[in-house]
């Protein structure tokens, strides 16, 4: 299993060329179906799946576990320095995250971690610490392609990605999907409260100074409100295959 420890000073990635893995960048707010579709196309194409949100969630989990103020830049910088973060691909194509040797999965999906993740994601030093972790994830031996999902994949982490998508959906539909997702994990909350929480997090993600959520100028915009997962995946796979064919 390949693991990539968190680091402040890993080398930046080399520019994309025909031999480097094809990076597919998928960005958008929560509830647009990014994770579902990213996992689906990664498995269909035999690419590696990078869930960048899980890394911010891992930092948030540690802040909560250690009682560190997630809005305090100095304390969070120290926390990063003292944290060993390992990321690897799991057997089912998912991503495995370990913090200080402890594997985290369901722990990263609680509403509390969601809220704190959007706070730590606003801190430039946390973003800087996670940047090489994400960039090196796709550069492991044998990786043909990476489907990277998050908020700044196409703008900051992989600005040279040859295929970029930005997914959107109507707020009502996003809240409905988020509620269903929580219900499926036995964490259903009041739908109005779920929508309020989601809008507060998205507002923070869009308006923060450090890498705010925004579409890259060369991203293909897809409104998923009235599309099935399969329809979104098909559109994306067609675009990716055209790009992959052009690189051969
Ligand atoms: O996608 P998610 O809900 O798991 O992301 C958790 C939080 O991390 C969310 O508030 C957005 C933030 N995030 C980010 O700022 N940049 C990313 N590349 C991925 C997630």
PDB file of C-alpha atoms and ligand atoms in Angstrom:
ATOM      1  CA  UNK A   1       0.000   0.000   0.000  1.00  0.00           C
ATOM      2  CA  UNK A   2       1.396   3.392  -0.971  1.00  0.00           C
ATOM      3  CA  UNK A   3       1.104   6.119   1.599  1.00  0.00           C
ATOM      4  CA  UNK A   4       1.925   9.785   1.395  1.00  0.00           C
ATOM      5  CA  UNK A   5       2.674  11.546   4.653  1.00  0.00           C
ATOM      6  CA  UNK A   6       1.557  15.143   5.132  1.00  0.00           C
ATOM      7  CA  UNK A   7       4.375  17.553   4.499  1.00  0.00           C
ATOM      8  CA  UNK A   8       5.152  21.248   4.382  1.00  0.00           C
ATOM      9  CA  UNK A   9       7.904  21.065   1.873  1.00  0.00           C
ATOM     10  CA  UNK A  10       7.286  18.319  -0.671  1.00  0.00           C
ATOM     11  CA  UNK A  11       8.311  19.284  -4.204  1.00  0.00           C
ATOM     12  CA  UNK A  12       5.614  20.783  -6.453  1.00  0.00           C
ATOM     13  CA  UNK A  13       4.409  18.442  -9.201  1.00  0.00           C
ATOM     14  CA  UNK A  14       6.080  18.513 -12.576  1.00  0.00           C
ATOM     15  CA  UNK A  15       4.042  19.938 -15.434  1.00  0.00           C
ATOM     16  CA  UNK A  16       1.588  17.520 -17.012  1.00  0.00           C
ATOM     17  CA  UNK A  17       2.959  15.563 -19.955  1.00  0.00           C
ATOM     18  CA  UNK A  18       1.777  12.543 -21.895  1.00  0.00           C
ATOM     19  CA  UNK A  19       3.351  10.087 -19.494  1.00  0.00           C
ATOM     20  CA  UNK A  20       1.982  11.610 -16.290  1.00  0.00           C
ATOM     21  CA  UNK A  21      -1.386  10.359 -15.010  1.00  0.00           C
ATOM     22  CA  UNK A  22      -4.375  12.055 -16.572  1.00  0.00           C
ATOM     23  CA  UNK A  23      -5.932  14.259 -13.903  1.00  0.00           C
ATOM     24  CA  UNK A  24      -9.678  14.837 -13.930  1.00  0.00           C
ATOM     25  CA  UNK A  25     -10.562  17.757 -11.639  1.00  0.00           C
ATOM     26  CA  UNK A  26     -14.106  17.887 -10.255  1.00  0.00           C
ATOM     27  CA  UNK A  27     -15.210  20.838  -8.151  1.00  0.00           C
ATOM     28  CA  UNK A  28     -18.478  22.160  -6.815  1.00  0.00           C
ATOM     29  CA  UNK A  29     -20.418  22.779  -3.597  1.00  0.00           C
ATOM     30  CA  UNK A  30     -21.818  19.992  -1.420  1.00  0.00           C
ATOM     31  CA  UNK A  31     -24.862  18.052  -2.567  1.00  0.00           C
ATOM     32  CA  UNK A  32     -24.201  18.245  -6.311  1.00  0.00           C
ATOM     33  CA  UNK A  33     -23.237  14.559  -6.517  1.00  0.00           C
ATOM     34  CA  UNK A  34     -19.461  15.038  -6.818  1.00  0.00           C
ATOM     35  CA  UNK A  35     -18.416  12.077  -4.669  1.00  0.00           C
ATOM     36  CA  UNK A  36     -20.864   9.600  -6.151  1.00  0.00           C
ATOM     37  CA  UNK A  37     -19.984  10.482  -9.701  1.00  0.00           C
ATOM     38  CA  UNK A  38     -16.242  10.797  -9.039  1.00  0.00           C
ATOM     39  CA  UNK A  39     -16.105   7.304  -7.516  1.00  0.00           C
ATOM     40  CA  UNK A  40     -18.171   5.894 -10.368  1.00  0.00           C
ATOM     41  CA  UNK A  41     -16.031   7.317 -13.160  1.00  0.00           C
ATOM     42  CA  UNK A  42     -12.802   6.428 -11.333  1.00  0.00           C
ATOM     43  CA  UNK A  43     -13.892   2.795 -11.119  1.00  0.00           C
ATOM     44  CA  UNK A  44     -15.132   2.774 -14.714  1.00  0.00           C
ATOM     45  CA  UNK A  45     -11.858   4.156 -16.069  1.00  0.00           C
ATOM     46  CA  UNK A  46      -9.549   2.328 -13.666  1.00  0.00           C
ATOM     47  CA  UNK A  47      -8.331   5.647 -12.245  1.00  0.00           C
ATOM     48  CA  UNK A  48      -7.449   6.506  -8.642  1.00  0.00           C
ATOM     49  CA  UNK A  49     -10.016   8.451  -6.623  1.00  0.00           C
ATOM     50  CA  UNK A  50      -8.866  11.434  -4.565  1.00  0.00           C
ATOM     51  CA  UNK A  51     -11.409  12.724  -2.039  1.00  0.00           C
ATOM     52  CA  UNK A  52      -9.714  15.957  -0.981  1.00  0.00           C
ATOM     53  CA  UNK A  53     -12.550  16.870   1.398  1.00  0.00           C
ATOM     54  CA  UNK A  54     -11.634  13.832   3.516  1.00  0.00           C
ATOM     55  CA  UNK A  55      -8.242  15.435   4.197  1.00  0.00           C
ATOM     56  CA  UNK A  56      -9.828  18.635   5.537  1.00  0.00           C
ATOM     57  CA  UNK A  57     -12.169  16.422   7.531  1.00  0.00           C
ATOM     58  CA  UNK A  58      -9.181  14.524   8.966  1.00  0.00           C
ATOM     59  CA  UNK A  59      -7.619  17.790  10.165  1.00  0.00           C
ATOM     60  CA  UNK A  60     -10.990  18.827  11.625  1.00  0.00           C
ATOM     61  CA  UNK A  61     -11.325  15.474  13.395  1.00  0.00           C
ATOM     62  CA  UNK A  62      -7.934  15.940  15.028  1.00  0.00           C
ATOM     63  CA  UNK A  63      -8.801  19.509  16.073  1.00  0.00           C
ATOM     64  CA  UNK A  64     -11.938  18.197  17.774  1.00  0.00           C
ATOM     65  CA  UNK A  65     -10.121  15.222  19.323  1.00  0.00           C
ATOM     66  CA  UNK A  66      -7.433  17.457  20.815  1.00  0.00           C
ATOM     67  CA  UNK A  67      -9.657  20.403  21.740  1.00  0.00           C
ATOM     68  CA  UNK A  68      -7.789  22.721  19.360  1.00  0.00           C
ATOM     69  CA  UNK A  69      -9.571  25.895  18.234  1.00  0.00           C
ATOM     70  CA  UNK A  70     -10.124  25.336  14.479  1.00  0.00           C
ATOM     71  CA  UNK A  71     -10.220  29.071  13.792  1.00  0.00           C
ATOM     72  CA  UNK A  72      -6.866  29.784  15.488  1.00  0.00           C
ATOM     73  CA  UNK A  73      -4.115  29.831  12.798  1.00  0.00           C
ATOM     74  CA  UNK A  74      -1.115  29.331  15.148  1.00  0.00           C
ATOM     75  CA  UNK A  75      -2.697  26.444  17.024  1.00  0.00           C
ATOM     76  CA  UNK A  76      -3.748  24.800  13.767  1.00  0.00           C
ATOM     77  CA  UNK A  77      -0.279  25.237  12.251  1.00  0.00           C
ATOM     78  CA  UNK A  78       1.158  23.458  15.306  1.00  0.00           C
ATOM     79  CA  UNK A  79      -1.441  20.735  15.027  1.00  0.00           C
ATOM     80  CA  UNK A  80      -0.482  20.098  11.386  1.00  0.00           C
ATOM     81  CA  UNK A  81       3.202  19.983  12.273  1.00  0.00           C
ATOM     82  CA  UNK A  82       2.514  17.372  14.929  1.00  0.00           C
ATOM     83  CA  UNK A  83       0.219  15.243  12.773  1.00  0.00           C
ATOM     84  CA  UNK A  84       1.115  12.259  10.659  1.00  0.00           C
ATOM     85  CA  UNK A  85      -1.387  11.997   7.825  1.00  0.00           C
ATOM     86  CA  UNK A  86      -1.366   9.001   5.514  1.00  0.00           C
ATOM     87  CA  UNK A  87      -3.527   8.639   2.458  1.00  0.00           C
ATOM     88  CA  UNK A  88      -3.820   5.547   0.320  1.00  0.00           C
ATOM     89  CA  UNK A  89      -6.201   3.792  -2.057  1.00  0.00           C
ATOM     90  CA  UNK A  90      -8.479   1.211  -0.477  1.00  0.00           C
ATOM     91  CA  UNK A  91      -9.401  -2.170  -1.905  1.00  0.00           C
ATOM     92  CA  UNK A  92     -12.823  -1.025  -3.174  1.00  0.00           C
ATOM     93  CA  UNK A  93     -11.395   2.021  -4.968  1.00  0.00           C
ATOM     94  CA  UNK A  94     -12.163   4.338  -2.040  1.00  0.00           C
ATOM     95  CA  UNK A  95      -9.591   6.431  -0.229  1.00  0.00           C
ATOM     96  CA  UNK A  96      -8.142   5.408   3.129  1.00  0.00           C
ATOM     97  CA  UNK A  97      -7.158   8.162   5.560  1.00  0.00           C
ATOM     98  CA  UNK A  98      -5.024   7.584   8.647  1.00  0.00           C
ATOM     99  CA  UNK A  99      -4.282  10.209  11.265  1.00  0.00           C
ATOM    100  CA  UNK A 100      -1.400   9.348  13.599  1.00  0.00           C
ATOM    101  CA  UNK A 101      -1.747   5.706  12.604  1.00  0.00           C
ATOM    102  CA  UNK A 102      -5.486   5.516  13.224  1.00  0.00           C
ATOM    103  CA  UNK A 103      -7.747   4.728  10.267  1.00  0.00           C
ATOM    104  CA  UNK A 104     -10.728   7.085  10.048  1.00  0.00           C
ATOM    105  CA  UNK A 105     -13.904   6.523   8.048  1.00  0.00           C
ATOM    106  CA  UNK A 106     -17.351   7.106   9.596  1.00  0.00           C
ATOM    107  CA  UNK A 107     -15.700   9.435  12.143  1.00  0.00           C
ATOM    108  CA  UNK A 108     -15.060  11.891   9.302  1.00  0.00           C
ATOM    109  CA  UNK A 109     -18.709  12.111   8.256  1.00  0.00           C
ATOM    110  CA  UNK A 110     -20.353  13.542  11.375  1.00  0.00           C
ATOM    111  CA  UNK A 111     -22.120  16.946  11.174  1.00  0.00           C
ATOM    112  CA  UNK A 112     -19.643  18.302  13.731  1.00  0.00           C
ATOM    113  CA  UNK A 113     -16.651  17.306  11.604  1.00  0.00           C
ATOM    114  CA  UNK A 114     -18.398  18.799   8.525  1.00  0.00           C
ATOM    115  CA  UNK A 115     -18.790  22.124  10.296  1.00  0.00           C
ATOM    116  CA  UNK A 116     -15.225  22.237  11.627  1.00  0.00           C
ATOM    117  CA  UNK A 117     -13.801  21.072   8.271  1.00  0.00           C
ATOM    118  CA  UNK A 118     -15.112  24.205   6.584  1.00  0.00           C
ATOM    119  CA  UNK A 119     -13.458  26.287   9.344  1.00  0.00           C
ATOM    120  CA  UNK A 120     -10.027  24.663   9.039  1.00  0.00           C
ATOM    121  CA  UNK A 121     -10.317  24.811   5.229  1.00  0.00           C
ATOM    122  CA  UNK A 122     -10.335  28.603   5.473  1.00  0.00           C
ATOM    123  CA  UNK A 123      -6.808  28.655   6.971  1.00  0.00           C
ATOM    124  CA  UNK A 124      -4.037  29.199   4.371  1.00  0.00           C
ATOM    125  CA  UNK A 125      -1.485  27.155   6.380  1.00  0.00           C
ATOM    126  CA  UNK A 126      -3.755  24.140   6.564  1.00  0.00           C
ATOM    127  CA  UNK A 127      -4.319  24.380   2.812  1.00  0.00           C
ATOM    128  CA  UNK A 128      -0.571  24.721   2.209  1.00  0.00           C
ATOM    129  CA  UNK A 129       0.114  21.642   4.343  1.00  0.00           C
ATOM    130  CA  UNK A 130      -2.411  19.563   2.423  1.00  0.00           C
ATOM    131  CA  UNK A 131      -1.372  20.762  -1.030  1.00  0.00           C
ATOM    132  CA  UNK A 132       1.583  18.389  -1.623  1.00  0.00           C
ATOM    133  CA  UNK A 133      -0.347  15.506  -0.062  1.00  0.00           C
ATOM    134  CA  UNK A 134      -2.968  15.917  -2.773  1.00  0.00           C
ATOM    135  CA  UNK A 135      -0.558  16.609  -5.613  1.00  0.00           C
ATOM    136  CA  UNK A 136       1.651  13.619  -4.881  1.00  0.00           C
ATOM    137  CA  UNK A 137      -1.314  11.267  -4.509  1.00  0.00           C
ATOM    138  CA  UNK A 138      -1.616  10.919  -8.275  1.00  0.00           C
ATOM    139  CA  UNK A 139       2.080  10.560  -8.960  1.00  0.00           C
ATOM    140  CA  UNK A 140       2.537   7.088  -7.551  1.00  0.00           C
ATOM    141  CA  UNK A 141       3.924   4.341  -9.754  1.00  0.00           C
ATOM    142  CA  UNK A 142       1.333   2.619 -11.910  1.00  0.00           C
ATOM    143  CA  UNK A 143      -1.362   5.288 -11.596  1.00  0.00           C
ATOM    144  CA  UNK A 144      -2.925   5.908 -15.047  1.00  0.00           C
ATOM    145  CA  UNK A 145      -5.278   8.617 -14.017  1.00  0.00           C
ATOM    146  CA  UNK A 146      -6.699  10.431 -11.021  1.00  0.00           C
ATOM    147  CA  UNK A 147     -10.231  11.633 -10.435  1.00  0.00           C
ATOM    148  CA  UNK A 148      -9.752  14.425  -7.906  1.00  0.00           C
ATOM    149  CA  UNK A 149     -12.786  15.855  -6.199  1.00  0.00           C
ATOM    150  CA  UNK A 150     -13.084  18.969  -4.018  1.00  0.00           C
ATOM    151  CA  UNK A 151     -13.398  22.752  -4.140  1.00  0.00           C
ATOM    152  CA  UNK A 152     -10.088  23.878  -5.666  1.00  0.00           C
ATOM    153  CA  UNK A 153      -8.954  20.898  -7.754  1.00  0.00           C
ATOM    154  CA  UNK A 154      -9.131  22.788 -11.050  1.00  0.00           C
ATOM    155  CA  UNK A 155      -8.019  26.168  -9.713  1.00  0.00           C
ATOM    156  CA  UNK A 156      -5.188  25.439  -7.221  1.00  0.00           C
ATOM    157  CA  UNK A 157      -4.254  21.822  -6.729  1.00  0.00           C
ATOM    158  CA  UNK A 158      -4.248  20.677 -10.363  1.00  0.00           C
ATOM    159  CA  UNK A 159      -4.448  23.885 -12.445  1.00  0.00           C
ATOM    160  CA  UNK A 160      -2.919  21.999 -15.377  1.00  0.00           C
ATOM    161  CA  UNK A 161      -5.474  19.185 -15.342  1.00  0.00           C
ATOM    162  CA  UNK A 162      -6.521  18.548 -18.951  1.00  0.00           C
ATOM    163  CA  UNK A 163     -10.133  17.805 -17.960  1.00  0.00           C
ATOM    164  CA  UNK A 164     -12.053  19.923 -15.442  1.00  0.00           C
ATOM    165  CA  UNK A 165     -15.661  19.870 -14.392  1.00  0.00           C
ATOM    166  CA  UNK A 166     -17.622  22.179 -12.142  1.00  0.00           C
ATOM    167  CA  UNK A 167     -20.878  20.697 -10.877  1.00  0.00           C
ATOM    168  CA  UNK A 168     -23.780  22.801  -9.670  1.00  0.00           C
ATOM    169  CA  UNK A 169     -27.366  22.067  -8.619  1.00  0.00           C
ATOM    170  CA  UNK A 170     -30.315  24.038  -7.295  1.00  0.00           C
ATOM    171  CA  UNK A 171     -30.120  24.683  -3.515  1.00  0.00           C
ATOM    172  CA  UNK A 172     -33.330  22.794  -2.795  1.00  0.00           C
ATOM    173  CA  UNK A 173     -32.098  19.725  -4.645  1.00  0.00           C
ATOM    174  CA  UNK A 174     -28.671  19.893  -2.960  1.00  0.00           C
ATOM    175  CA  UNK A 175     -30.302  20.045   0.477  1.00  0.00           C
ATOM    176  CA  UNK A 176     -32.548  17.087  -0.418  1.00  0.00           C
ATOM    177  CA  UNK A 177     -29.549  14.984  -1.475  1.00  0.00           C
ATOM    178  CA  UNK A 178     -27.570  15.938   1.612  1.00  0.00           C
ATOM    179  CA  UNK A 179     -30.513  14.955   3.807  1.00  0.00           C
ATOM    180  CA  UNK A 180     -30.795  11.583   2.045  1.00  0.00           C
ATOM    181  CA  UNK A 181     -27.085  10.989   2.437  1.00  0.00           C
ATOM    182  CA  UNK A 182     -27.309  11.652   6.185  1.00  0.00           C
ATOM    183  CA  UNK A 183     -30.418   9.471   6.499  1.00  0.00           C
ATOM    184  CA  UNK A 184     -28.620   6.619   4.723  1.00  0.00           C
ATOM    185  CA  UNK A 185     -25.886   6.887   7.356  1.00  0.00           C
ATOM    186  CA  UNK A 186     -28.505   6.987  10.152  1.00  0.00           C
ATOM    187  CA  UNK A 187     -27.653  10.591  10.871  1.00  0.00           C
ATOM    188  CA  UNK A 188     -30.788  12.285   9.553  1.00  0.00           C
ATOM    189  CA  UNK A 189     -31.427  15.696  11.078  1.00  0.00           C
ATOM    190  CA  UNK A 190     -34.281  18.152  10.604  1.00  0.00           C
ATOM    191  CA  UNK A 191     -34.301  18.960   6.811  1.00  0.00           C
ATOM    192  CA  UNK A 192     -34.506  22.727   7.431  1.00  0.00           C
ATOM    193  CA  UNK A 193     -31.533  22.522   9.802  1.00  0.00           C
ATOM    194  CA  UNK A 194     -29.596  20.403   7.280  1.00  0.00           C
ATOM    195  CA  UNK A 195     -30.195  23.053   4.619  1.00  0.00           C
ATOM    196  CA  UNK A 196     -29.151  25.893   6.938  1.00  0.00           C
ATOM    197  CA  UNK A 197     -25.925  24.071   7.892  1.00  0.00           C
ATOM    198  CA  UNK A 198     -25.138  23.279   4.262  1.00  0.00           C
ATOM    199  CA  UNK A 199     -25.701  26.863   3.153  1.00  0.00           C
ATOM    200  CA  UNK A 200     -23.539  28.196   5.994  1.00  0.00           C
ATOM    201  CA  UNK A 201     -20.663  25.874   5.002  1.00  0.00           C
ATOM    202  CA  UNK A 202     -20.996  26.636   1.307  1.00  0.00           C
ATOM    203  CA  UNK A 203     -21.111  30.359   2.057  1.00  0.00           C
ATOM    204  CA  UNK A 204     -17.813  30.020   3.964  1.00  0.00           C
ATOM    205  CA  UNK A 205     -16.270  27.931   1.159  1.00  0.00           C
ATOM    206  CA  UNK A 206     -17.259  30.465  -1.521  1.00  0.00           C
ATOM    207  CA  UNK A 207     -16.303  33.650   0.298  1.00  0.00           C
ATOM    208  CA  UNK A 208     -13.075  32.721   2.137  1.00  0.00           C
ATOM    209  CA  UNK A 209      -9.884  34.377   0.962  1.00  0.00           C
ATOM    210  CA  UNK A 210      -7.810  31.197   0.642  1.00  0.00           C
ATOM    211  CA  UNK A 211      -8.765  29.239  -2.479  1.00  0.00           C
ATOM    212  CA  UNK A 212     -12.486  30.042  -2.478  1.00  0.00           C
ATOM    213  CA  UNK A 213     -14.838  27.685  -4.258  1.00  0.00           C
ATOM    214  CA  UNK A 214     -15.018  28.894  -7.837  1.00  0.00           C
ATOM    215  CA  UNK A 215     -15.066  27.338 -11.288  1.00  0.00           C
ATOM    216  CA  UNK A 216     -11.795  27.313 -13.238  1.00  0.00           C
ATOM    217  CA  UNK A 217     -12.186  29.291 -16.479  1.00  0.00           C
ATOM    218  CA  UNK A 218     -11.600  26.120 -18.503  1.00  0.00           C
ATOM    219  CA  UNK A 219     -13.999  23.920 -16.506  1.00  0.00           C
ATOM    220  CA  UNK A 220     -17.036  22.315 -18.128  1.00  0.00           C
ATOM    221  CA  UNK A 221     -20.102  23.372 -16.119  1.00  0.00           C
ATOM    222  CA  UNK A 222     -22.747  20.726 -15.451  1.00  0.00           C
ATOM    223  CA  UNK A 223     -26.026  21.443 -13.658  1.00  0.00           C
ATOM    224  CA  UNK A 224     -26.925  18.098 -12.101  1.00  0.00           C
ATOM    225  CA  UNK A 225     -30.354  19.157 -10.728  1.00  0.00           C
ATOM    226  CA  UNK A 226     -32.311  17.154 -13.297  1.00  0.00           C
ATOM    227  CA  UNK A 227     -29.742  14.573 -14.322  1.00  0.00           C
ATOM    228  CA  UNK A 228     -29.241  11.087 -12.950  1.00  0.00           C
ATOM    229  CA  UNK A 229     -25.827  10.029 -11.660  1.00  0.00           C
ATOM    230  CA  UNK A 230     -25.531   7.822 -14.731  1.00  0.00           C
ATOM    231  CA  UNK A 231     -26.248  10.727 -17.107  1.00  0.00           C
ATOM    232  CA  UNK A 232     -23.661  12.947 -15.417  1.00  0.00           C
ATOM    233  CA  UNK A 233     -21.095  10.121 -15.427  1.00  0.00           C
ATOM    234  CA  UNK A 234     -21.676   9.396 -19.115  1.00  0.00           C
ATOM    235  CA  UNK A 235     -21.093  13.014 -20.127  1.00  0.00           C
ATOM    236  CA  UNK A 236     -17.926  13.126 -18.098  1.00  0.00           C
ATOM    237  CA  UNK A 237     -16.544   9.816 -19.307  1.00  0.00           C
ATOM    238  CA  UNK A 238     -17.095  10.866 -22.947  1.00  0.00           C
ATOM    239  CA  UNK A 239     -15.124  14.088 -22.378  1.00  0.00           C
ATOM    240  CA  UNK A 240     -12.341  12.243 -20.512  1.00  0.00           C
ATOM    241  CA  UNK A 241     -12.028   9.586 -23.209  1.00  0.00           C
ATOM    242  CA  UNK A 242     -11.736  12.261 -25.905  1.00  0.00           C
ATOM    243  CA  UNK A 243      -8.900  13.869 -23.944  1.00  0.00           C
ATOM    244  CA  UNK A 244      -7.197  10.542 -23.234  1.00  0.00           C
ATOM    245  CA  UNK A 245      -7.362   9.634 -26.951  1.00  0.00           C
ATOM    246  CA  UNK A 246      -5.784  12.993 -27.856  1.00  0.00           C
ATOM    247  CA  UNK A 247      -2.819  12.249 -25.567  1.00  0.00           C
ATOM    248  CA  UNK A 248      -2.016   8.849 -27.093  1.00  0.00           C
TER     249      UNK A 248
HETATM  250  O1  LIG B   1     -16.339  17.762   0.197  1.00  0.00           O
HETATM  251  P1  LIG B   1     -16.453  17.724   1.721  1.00  0.00           P
HETATM  252  O2  LIG B   1     -17.828  18.102   2.198  1.00  0.00           O
HETATM  253  O3  LIG B   1     -15.991  16.431   2.304  1.00  0.00           O
HETATM  254  O4  LIG B   1     -15.441  18.856   2.243  1.00  0.00           O
HETATM  255  C1  LIG B   1     -15.303  19.144   3.608  1.00  0.00           C
HETATM  256  C2  LIG B   1     -14.943  20.621   3.780  1.00  0.00           C
HETATM  257  O5  LIG B   1     -13.634  20.864   3.251  1.00  0.00           O
HETATM  258  C3  LIG B   1     -15.896  21.583   3.049  1.00  0.00           C
HETATM  259  O6  LIG B   1     -16.271  22.652   3.918  1.00  0.00           O
HETATM  260  C4  LIG B   1     -15.087  22.150   1.924  1.00  0.00           C
HETATM  261  C5  LIG B   1     -13.662  21.933   2.326  1.00  0.00           C
HETATM  262  N1  LIG B   1     -12.829  21.573   1.175  1.00  0.00           N
HETATM  263  C6  LIG B   1     -12.008  22.530   0.655  1.00  0.00           C
HETATM  264  O7  LIG B   1     -11.993  23.667   1.124  1.00  0.00           O
HETATM  265  N2  LIG B   1     -11.216  22.228  -0.396  1.00  0.00           N
HETATM  266  C7  LIG B   1     -11.238  21.014  -0.941  1.00  0.00           C
HETATM  267  N3  LIG B   1     -10.458  20.744  -1.970  1.00  0.00           N
HETATM  268  C8  LIG B   1     -12.100  20.021  -0.430  1.00  0.00           C
HETATM  269  C9  LIG B   1     -12.904  20.346   0.641  1.00  0.00           C
END
